[in-house]
Amino acid sequence: MENTFEVKKDGNVLEIVLGQELTTANAPALMDELNKYKNQGVEKVVFDATALKYIASSGIRTIIFAKQKLGGNPEIEFINCAKEIYSVFEMTGIQEYINFIEK
Amino acid sequence: MRKLHFQPIKDKADEIVNAVIATEEVSSCKKEFFALHLVCEELIVNVASYAYDEDADGYLDVEIEKSPAEITIRFKDGGKKFNPLEREMPDTSLPLEERSIGGLGILLTIKQMDSVNYEYSGTENILTIKKTISNEK
């Protein structure tokens, strides 16, 4: 099971390449990693979800965290979001605040 | 009916989730698997993290029953009395920047299952979820 993620900052854009799952097992580590970019002028957070097959509420919390706690109310973008994950976003109503991009 | 007993459960949520979703009853629900996985994780993480005091040797029993039309999973723990259905639901109409960060797990549980029922019996919290299953393979 691939539970890794990669975070990199390019100018004002923070890019997070997600693994297959974002769950209680790895979301806290991602949250800690995002914390390092607090108040560093991040204007956009891009989640590359190409490999992502499963997300739990702890994963959704990291998205809310990125929006609320990085500072500056960054734009949130999701690349290649699977249908099932999109439907979880819909249940929580957060899909309205995310730009979905297919690449 | 399949009965699984987990003890100890502290820091074992991931292992317990994997054991439950690997059962034939759950893994054979192809179309509903994503929802069942998500809901099992939310409920098991809650019990493993919050039901018992830090030094208590808590347990979690999981009973799984599958009929051709429906799957029922019952979670029983002997921890502090807690009805997650009484928890205040997050307001999903609020913009992302104003959202509270908690309560999402139980919201997703209720939305994904056909029924979620809580009872306290003897010394146990019993949470029962039911989901109608399709016969699609």
PDB file of C-alpha atoms in Angstrom:
ATOM      1  CA  MET A   1       0.000   0.000   0.000  1.00  0.00           C
ATOM      2  CA  GLU A   2       1.462   3.315  -1.082  1.00  0.00           C
ATOM      3  CA  ASN A   3       0.991   5.821   1.692  1.00  0.00           C
ATOM      4  CA  THR A   4       3.594   8.358   0.789  1.00  0.00           C
ATOM      5  CA  PHE A   5       3.235  11.925  -0.365  1.00  0.00           C
ATOM      6  CA  GLU A   6       5.578  14.598  -1.619  1.00  0.00           C
ATOM      7  CA  VAL A   7       5.376  18.285  -0.862  1.00  0.00           C
ATOM      8  CA  LYS A   8       7.251  20.931  -2.800  1.00  0.00           C
ATOM      9  CA  LYS A   9       7.016  24.676  -3.043  1.00  0.00           C
ATOM     10  CA  ASP A  10       7.530  26.462  -6.298  1.00  0.00           C
ATOM     11  CA  GLY A  11       7.235  30.215  -5.873  1.00  0.00           C
ATOM     12  CA  ASN A  12       3.811  30.854  -4.362  1.00  0.00           C
ATOM     13  CA  VAL A  13       2.485  27.416  -5.247  1.00  0.00           C
ATOM     14  CA  LEU A  14       2.610  24.482  -2.864  1.00  0.00           C
ATOM     15  CA  GLU A  15       2.309  21.190  -4.667  1.00  0.00           C
ATOM     16  CA  ILE A  16       1.386  17.970  -2.864  1.00  0.00           C
ATOM     17  CA  VAL A  17       1.670  14.738  -4.794  1.00  0.00           C
ATOM     18  CA  LEU A  18      -0.546  12.244  -2.994  1.00  0.00           C
ATOM     19  CA  GLY A  19      -0.087   8.475  -2.828  1.00  0.00           C
ATOM     20  CA  GLN A  20      -2.905   5.934  -3.108  1.00  0.00           C
ATOM     21  CA  GLU A  21      -4.530   6.742   0.207  1.00  0.00           C
ATOM     22  CA  LEU A  22      -4.957   9.717   2.495  1.00  0.00           C
ATOM     23  CA  THR A  23      -6.160   8.256   5.777  1.00  0.00           C
ATOM     24  CA  THR A  24      -5.727   8.495   9.517  1.00  0.00           C
ATOM     25  CA  ALA A  25      -2.476   6.585   9.028  1.00  0.00           C
ATOM     26  CA  ASN A  26      -0.759   9.296   6.972  1.00  0.00           C
ATOM     27  CA  ALA A  27      -2.899  12.476   7.084  1.00  0.00           C
ATOM     28  CA  PRO A  28      -1.385  13.699  10.388  1.00  0.00           C
ATOM     29  CA  ALA A  29       2.111  13.485   8.842  1.00  0.00           C
ATOM     30  CA  LEU A  30       0.914  15.535   5.862  1.00  0.00           C
ATOM     31  CA  MET A  31      -0.646  18.055   8.235  1.00  0.00           C
ATOM     32  CA  ASP A  32       2.732  18.384  10.039  1.00  0.00           C
ATOM     33  CA  GLU A  33       4.486  18.861   6.723  1.00  0.00           C
ATOM     34  CA  LEU A  34       1.989  21.556   5.629  1.00  0.00           C
ATOM     35  CA  ASN A  35       2.533  23.321   8.927  1.00  0.00           C
ATOM     36  CA  LYS A  36       6.082  24.083   7.837  1.00  0.00           C
ATOM     37  CA  TYR A  37       4.716  26.307   5.065  1.00  0.00           C
ATOM     38  CA  LYS A  38       2.574  28.470   7.314  1.00  0.00           C
ATOM     39  CA  ASN A  39       2.748  32.183   6.561  1.00  0.00           C
ATOM     40  CA  GLN A  40       5.186  31.716   3.702  1.00  0.00           C
ATOM     41  CA  GLY A  41       3.081  33.448   1.096  1.00  0.00           C
ATOM     42  CA  VAL A  42       1.431  30.334  -0.369  1.00  0.00           C
ATOM     43  CA  GLU A  43      -1.228  31.537  -2.816  1.00  0.00           C
ATOM     44  CA  LYS A  44      -2.215  28.204  -4.286  1.00  0.00           C
ATOM     45  CA  VAL A  45      -2.161  24.632  -2.972  1.00  0.00           C
ATOM     46  CA  VAL A  46      -2.203  21.974  -5.688  1.00  0.00           C
ATOM     47  CA  PHE A  47      -3.043  18.400  -4.697  1.00  0.00           C
ATOM     48  CA  ASP A  48      -1.995  15.961  -7.403  1.00  0.00           C
ATOM     49  CA  ALA A  49      -4.499  13.139  -6.831  1.00  0.00           C
ATOM     50  CA  THR A  50      -3.592  11.104  -9.899  1.00  0.00           C
ATOM     51  CA  ALA A  51      -2.664   8.076  -7.753  1.00  0.00           C
ATOM     52  CA  LEU A  52      -5.257   8.687  -5.025  1.00  0.00           C
ATOM     53  CA  LYS A  53      -7.897   5.984  -4.675  1.00  0.00           C
ATOM     54  CA  TYR A  54      -9.171   6.510  -1.160  1.00  0.00           C
ATOM     55  CA  ILE A  55      -9.647   9.401   1.250  1.00  0.00           C
ATOM     56  CA  ALA A  56     -11.004   9.438   4.808  1.00  0.00           C
ATOM     57  CA  SER A  57     -12.270  12.394   6.828  1.00  0.00           C
ATOM     58  CA  SER A  58      -8.771  12.898   8.220  1.00  0.00           C
ATOM     59  CA  GLY A  59      -7.635  13.483   4.636  1.00  0.00           C
ATOM     60  CA  ILE A  60     -10.394  16.020   4.081  1.00  0.00           C
ATOM     61  CA  ARG A  61      -9.274  17.779   7.238  1.00  0.00           C
ATOM     62  CA  THR A  62      -5.837  18.331   5.699  1.00  0.00           C
ATOM     63  CA  ILE A  63      -7.508  20.140   2.774  1.00  0.00           C
ATOM     64  CA  ILE A  64      -9.484  22.337   5.161  1.00  0.00           C
ATOM     65  CA  PHE A  65      -6.269  22.890   7.109  1.00  0.00           C
ATOM     66  CA  ALA A  66      -4.459  24.008   3.950  1.00  0.00           C
ATOM     67  CA  LYS A  67      -7.223  26.508   3.212  1.00  0.00           C
ATOM     68  CA  GLN A  68      -7.488  27.883   6.739  1.00  0.00           C
ATOM     69  CA  LYS A  69      -4.115  27.648   8.391  1.00  0.00           C
ATOM     70  CA  LEU A  70      -1.438  28.316   5.789  1.00  0.00           C
ATOM     71  CA  GLY A  71      -2.331  31.995   5.830  1.00  0.00           C
ATOM     72  CA  GLY A  72      -3.578  34.181   3.004  1.00  0.00           C
ATOM     73  CA  ASN A  73      -6.591  31.980   2.152  1.00  0.00           C
ATOM     74  CA  PRO A  74      -4.883  30.103  -0.698  1.00  0.00           C
ATOM     75  CA  GLU A  75      -6.698  28.734  -3.722  1.00  0.00           C
ATOM     76  CA  ILE A  76      -7.086  24.920  -3.622  1.00  0.00           C
ATOM     77  CA  GLU A  77      -6.658  22.848  -6.751  1.00  0.00           C
ATOM     78  CA  PHE A  78      -7.114  19.105  -7.269  1.00  0.00           C
ATOM     79  CA  ILE A  79      -5.574  17.351 -10.231  1.00  0.00           C
ATOM     80  CA  ASN A  80      -7.167  14.147 -11.583  1.00  0.00           C
ATOM     81  CA  CYS A  81      -9.650  13.559  -8.783  1.00  0.00           C
ATOM     82  CA  ALA A  82     -11.307  10.106  -8.944  1.00  0.00           C
ATOM     83  CA  LYS A  83     -15.119  10.009  -9.065  1.00  0.00           C
ATOM     84  CA  GLU A  84     -15.505   8.288  -5.707  1.00  0.00           C
ATOM     85  CA  ILE A  85     -13.310  10.842  -4.011  1.00  0.00           C
ATOM     86  CA  TYR A  86     -15.226  13.676  -5.662  1.00  0.00           C
ATOM     87  CA  SER A  87     -18.458  12.194  -4.316  1.00  0.00           C
ATOM     88  CA  VAL A  88     -17.010  12.216  -0.777  1.00  0.00           C
ATOM     89  CA  PHE A  89     -16.179  15.899  -1.281  1.00  0.00           C
ATOM     90  CA  GLU A  90     -19.762  16.473  -2.404  1.00  0.00           C
ATOM     91  CA  MET A  91     -21.134  14.917   0.781  1.00  0.00           C
ATOM     92  CA  THR A  92     -19.191  17.462   2.801  1.00  0.00           C
ATOM     93  CA  GLY A  93     -19.896  20.345   0.431  1.00  0.00           C
ATOM     94  CA  ILE A  94     -16.222  21.218   0.015  1.00  0.00           C
ATOM     95  CA  GLN A  95     -16.136  20.581  -3.748  1.00  0.00           C
ATOM     96  CA  GLU A  96     -17.495  24.088  -4.319  1.00  0.00           C
ATOM     97  CA  TYR A  97     -14.281  25.564  -2.991  1.00  0.00           C
ATOM     98  CA  ILE A  98     -11.864  23.415  -4.958  1.00  0.00           C
ATOM     99  CA  ASN A  99     -10.802  23.828  -8.598  1.00  0.00           C
ATOM    100  CA  PHE A 100     -10.748  20.436 -10.271  1.00  0.00           C
ATOM    101  CA  ILE A 101      -8.367  19.982 -13.143  1.00  0.00           C
ATOM    102  CA  GLU A 102      -7.958  17.007 -15.458  1.00  0.00           C
ATOM    103  CA  LYS A 103      -4.517  16.517 -16.933  1.00  0.00           C
TER     104      LYS A 103
ATOM    105  CA  MET B   1     -22.473 -14.027  11.447  1.00  0.00           C
ATOM    106  CA  ARG B   2     -18.767 -13.261  11.663  1.00  0.00           C
ATOM    107  CA  LYS B   3     -17.434 -12.006  14.990  1.00  0.00           C
ATOM    108  CA  LEU B   4     -14.073 -10.311  15.365  1.00  0.00           C
ATOM    109  CA  HIS B   5     -12.539  -9.400  18.694  1.00  0.00           C
ATOM    110  CA  PHE B   6      -9.752  -6.848  18.938  1.00  0.00           C
ATOM    111  CA  GLN B   7      -7.743  -6.222  22.093  1.00  0.00           C
ATOM    112  CA  PRO B   8      -5.638  -4.219  22.651  1.00  0.00           C
ATOM    113  CA  ILE B   9      -6.861  -1.513  20.296  1.00  0.00           C
ATOM    114  CA  LYS B  10      -4.720   1.503  21.227  1.00  0.00           C
ATOM    115  CA  ASP B  11      -2.743   2.606  18.141  1.00  0.00           C
ATOM    116  CA  LYS B  12      -4.114  -0.406  16.255  1.00  0.00           C
ATOM    117  CA  ALA B  13      -6.825   1.356  14.243  1.00  0.00           C
ATOM    118  CA  ASP B  14      -5.104   0.769  10.925  1.00  0.00           C
ATOM    119  CA  GLU B  15      -4.674  -2.952  11.600  1.00  0.00           C
ATOM    120  CA  ILE B  16      -8.279  -3.329  12.755  1.00  0.00           C
ATOM    121  CA  VAL B  17      -9.655  -1.485   9.703  1.00  0.00           C
ATOM    122  CA  ASN B  18      -7.619  -3.725   7.418  1.00  0.00           C
ATOM    123  CA  ALA B  19      -8.861  -6.870   9.178  1.00  0.00           C
ATOM    124  CA  VAL B  20     -12.501  -5.786   8.876  1.00  0.00           C
ATOM    125  CA  ILE B  21     -12.353  -4.772   5.220  1.00  0.00           C
ATOM    126  CA  ALA B  22     -10.470  -7.967   4.350  1.00  0.00           C
ATOM    127  CA  THR B  23     -13.369 -10.155   5.520  1.00  0.00           C
ATOM    128  CA  GLU B  24     -15.200 -11.941   2.747  1.00  0.00           C
ATOM    129  CA  GLU B  25     -18.459 -10.190   3.688  1.00  0.00           C
ATOM    130  CA  VAL B  26     -17.017  -6.689   3.233  1.00  0.00           C
ATOM    131  CA  SER B  27     -14.548  -7.307   0.424  1.00  0.00           C
ATOM    132  CA  SER B  28     -17.237  -8.959  -1.708  1.00  0.00           C
ATOM    133  CA  CYS B  29     -19.326  -5.756  -1.673  1.00  0.00           C
ATOM    134  CA  LYS B  30     -17.645  -4.381  -4.773  1.00  0.00           C
ATOM    135  CA  LYS B  31     -19.796  -1.348  -5.383  1.00  0.00           C
ATOM    136  CA  GLU B  32     -20.158  -0.430  -1.735  1.00  0.00           C
ATOM    137  CA  PHE B  33     -16.568  -1.194  -0.752  1.00  0.00           C
ATOM    138  CA  PHE B  34     -15.333   2.398  -0.812  1.00  0.00           C
ATOM    139  CA  ALA B  35     -18.173   3.558   1.460  1.00  0.00           C
ATOM    140  CA  LEU B  36     -17.779   0.603   3.832  1.00  0.00           C
ATOM    141  CA  HIS B  37     -14.023   1.147   4.040  1.00  0.00           C
ATOM    142  CA  LEU B  38     -14.472   4.818   4.802  1.00  0.00           C
ATOM    143  CA  VAL B  39     -17.178   4.290   7.424  1.00  0.00           C
ATOM    144  CA  CYS B  40     -15.307   1.424   9.131  1.00  0.00           C
ATOM    145  CA  GLU B  41     -12.220   3.604   9.334  1.00  0.00           C
ATOM    146  CA  GLU B  42     -14.111   6.551  10.826  1.00  0.00           C
ATOM    147  CA  LEU B  43     -15.806   4.433  13.487  1.00  0.00           C
ATOM    148  CA  ILE B  44     -12.799   2.284  14.384  1.00  0.00           C
ATOM    149  CA  VAL B  45     -10.463   5.279  14.656  1.00  0.00           C
ATOM    150  CA  ASN B  46     -12.929   6.949  17.011  1.00  0.00           C
ATOM    151  CA  VAL B  47     -13.093   3.943  19.325  1.00  0.00           C
ATOM    152  CA  ALA B  48      -9.349   3.243  19.225  1.00  0.00           C
ATOM    153  CA  SER B  49      -8.504   6.905  19.905  1.00  0.00           C
ATOM    154  CA  TYR B  50     -11.173   8.147  22.277  1.00  0.00           C
ATOM    155  CA  ALA B  51     -13.360   5.412  23.813  1.00  0.00           C
ATOM    156  CA  TYR B  52     -10.999   4.373  26.579  1.00  0.00           C
ATOM    157  CA  ASP B  53      -8.695   6.105  29.024  1.00  0.00           C
ATOM    158  CA  GLU B  54      -5.045   6.205  28.020  1.00  0.00           C
ATOM    159  CA  ASP B  55      -3.972   3.290  30.242  1.00  0.00           C
ATOM    160  CA  ALA B  56      -7.079   1.100  29.808  1.00  0.00           C
ATOM    161  CA  ASP B  57      -6.838  -2.227  27.974  1.00  0.00           C
ATOM    162  CA  GLY B  58      -9.859  -1.583  25.789  1.00  0.00           C
ATOM    163  CA  TYR B  59     -11.480  -3.907  23.294  1.00  0.00           C
ATOM    164  CA  LEU B  60     -13.576  -3.599  20.172  1.00  0.00           C
ATOM    165  CA  ASP B  61     -15.881  -6.338  18.913  1.00  0.00           C
ATOM    166  CA  VAL B  62     -17.034  -6.194  15.313  1.00  0.00           C
ATOM    167  CA  GLU B  63     -19.910  -8.351  14.092  1.00  0.00           C
ATOM    168  CA  ILE B  64     -20.574  -8.623  10.396  1.00  0.00           C
ATOM    169  CA  GLU B  65     -23.638 -10.092   8.813  1.00  0.00           C
ATOM    170  CA  LYS B  66     -24.385 -10.192   5.123  1.00  0.00           C
ATOM    171  CA  SER B  67     -27.592 -11.161   3.388  1.00  0.00           C
ATOM    172  CA  PRO B  68     -28.109 -11.019  -0.383  1.00  0.00           C
ATOM    173  CA  ALA B  69     -29.622  -7.562  -0.037  1.00  0.00           C
ATOM    174  CA  GLU B  70     -27.807  -5.930   2.849  1.00  0.00           C
ATOM    175  CA  ILE B  71     -24.665  -5.835   4.957  1.00  0.00           C
ATOM    176  CA  THR B  72     -24.836  -5.078   8.668  1.00  0.00           C
ATOM    177  CA  ILE B  73     -21.784  -4.249  10.751  1.00  0.00           C
ATOM    178  CA  ARG B  74     -22.009  -3.814  14.502  1.00  0.00           C
ATOM    179  CA  PHE B  75     -19.252  -2.176  16.555  1.00  0.00           C
ATOM    180  CA  LYS B  76     -19.228  -2.821  20.320  1.00  0.00           C
ATOM    181  CA  ASP B  77     -16.870  -1.279  22.825  1.00  0.00           C
ATOM    182  CA  GLY B  78     -16.776  -1.128  26.608  1.00  0.00           C
ATOM    183  CA  GLY B  79     -15.451   2.418  26.748  1.00  0.00           C
ATOM    184  CA  LYS B  80     -17.002   5.653  27.894  1.00  0.00           C
ATOM    185  CA  LYS B  81     -20.664   6.024  27.004  1.00  0.00           C
ATOM    186  CA  PHE B  82     -20.709   8.049  23.808  1.00  0.00           C
ATOM    187  CA  ASN B  83     -23.374   8.459  21.172  1.00  0.00           C
ATOM    188  CA  PRO B  84     -21.660   9.844  18.069  1.00  0.00           C
ATOM    189  CA  LEU B  85     -25.050  10.585  16.503  1.00  0.00           C
ATOM    190  CA  GLU B  86     -25.636  13.266  19.117  1.00  0.00           C
ATOM    191  CA  ARG B  87     -22.538  15.084  18.020  1.00  0.00           C
ATOM    192  CA  GLU B  88     -23.167  18.391  16.332  1.00  0.00           C
ATOM    193  CA  MET B  89     -22.866  17.989  12.561  1.00  0.00           C
ATOM    194  CA  PRO B  90     -20.564  20.328  10.684  1.00  0.00           C
ATOM    195  CA  ASP B  91     -22.353  23.007   8.685  1.00  0.00           C
ATOM    196  CA  THR B  92     -21.681  21.936   5.095  1.00  0.00           C
ATOM    197  CA  SER B  93     -23.019  25.200   3.723  1.00  0.00           C
ATOM    198  CA  LEU B  94     -20.179  27.228   5.197  1.00  0.00           C
ATOM    199  CA  PRO B  95     -17.306  28.275   2.932  1.00  0.00           C
ATOM    200  CA  LEU B  96     -14.136  26.259   3.384  1.00  0.00           C
ATOM    201  CA  GLU B  97     -12.333  29.035   5.207  1.00  0.00           C
ATOM    202  CA  GLU B  98     -15.016  29.079   7.926  1.00  0.00           C
ATOM    203  CA  ARG B  99     -15.438  25.332   8.366  1.00  0.00           C
ATOM    204  CA  SER B 100     -14.861  23.605  11.668  1.00  0.00           C
ATOM    205  CA  ILE B 101     -12.415  20.764  11.317  1.00  0.00           C
ATOM    206  CA  GLY B 102     -14.302  18.149  13.383  1.00  0.00           C
ATOM    207  CA  GLY B 103     -17.398  16.004  12.953  1.00  0.00           C
ATOM    208  CA  LEU B 104     -16.719  15.086   9.335  1.00  0.00           C
ATOM    209  CA  GLY B 105     -16.325  11.377  10.054  1.00  0.00           C
ATOM    210  CA  ILE B 106     -19.774  10.890  11.521  1.00  0.00           C
ATOM    211  CA  LEU B 107     -21.303  13.101   8.811  1.00  0.00           C
ATOM    212  CA  LEU B 108     -19.777  10.847   6.139  1.00  0.00           C
ATOM    213  CA  THR B 109     -20.931   7.749   8.033  1.00  0.00           C
ATOM    214  CA  ILE B 110     -24.545   8.928   8.075  1.00  0.00           C
ATOM    215  CA  LYS B 111     -24.463  10.020   4.432  1.00  0.00           C
ATOM    216  CA  GLN B 112     -22.944   6.796   3.145  1.00  0.00           C
ATOM    217  CA  MET B 113     -24.994   4.250   5.081  1.00  0.00           C
ATOM    218  CA  ASP B 114     -28.702   3.455   4.799  1.00  0.00           C
ATOM    219  CA  SER B 115     -29.030   3.327   8.561  1.00  0.00           C
ATOM    220  CA  VAL B 116     -26.852   4.118  11.557  1.00  0.00           C
ATOM    221  CA  ASN B 117     -28.133   3.180  14.977  1.00  0.00           C
ATOM    222  CA  TYR B 118     -26.651   3.713  18.435  1.00  0.00           C
ATOM    223  CA  GLU B 119     -27.564   2.014  21.677  1.00  0.00           C
ATOM    224  CA  TYR B 120     -25.959   1.652  25.082  1.00  0.00           C
ATOM    225  CA  SER B 121     -26.509  -1.759  26.551  1.00  0.00           C
ATOM    226  CA  GLY B 122     -25.036  -3.082  29.795  1.00  0.00           C
ATOM    227  CA  THR B 123     -21.602  -1.489  29.689  1.00  0.00           C
ATOM    228  CA  GLU B 124     -21.269  -1.283  25.929  1.00  0.00           C
ATOM    229  CA  ASN B 125     -21.602   1.313  23.198  1.00  0.00           C
ATOM    230  CA  ILE B 126     -23.170  -0.467  20.244  1.00  0.00           C
ATOM    231  CA  LEU B 127     -23.166   1.212  16.865  1.00  0.00           C
ATOM    232  CA  THR B 128     -24.860  -0.624  14.011  1.00  0.00           C
ATOM    233  CA  ILE B 129     -24.541   0.367  10.374  1.00  0.00           C
ATOM    234  CA  LYS B 130     -26.520  -1.071   7.481  1.00  0.00           C
ATOM    235  CA  LYS B 131     -25.975  -0.696   3.773  1.00  0.00           C
ATOM    236  CA  THR B 132     -28.058  -2.057   0.929  1.00  0.00           C
ATOM    237  CA  ILE B 133     -25.871  -3.921  -1.506  1.00  0.00           C
ATOM    238  CA  SER B 134     -26.139  -4.318  -5.217  1.00  0.00           C
ATOM    239  CA  ASN B 135     -25.370  -7.597  -6.918  1.00  0.00           C
ATOM    240  CA  GLU B 136     -22.974  -6.009  -9.344  1.00  0.00           C
ATOM    241  CA  LYS B 137     -19.659  -7.776  -9.397  1.00  0.00           C
TER     242      LYS B 137
END
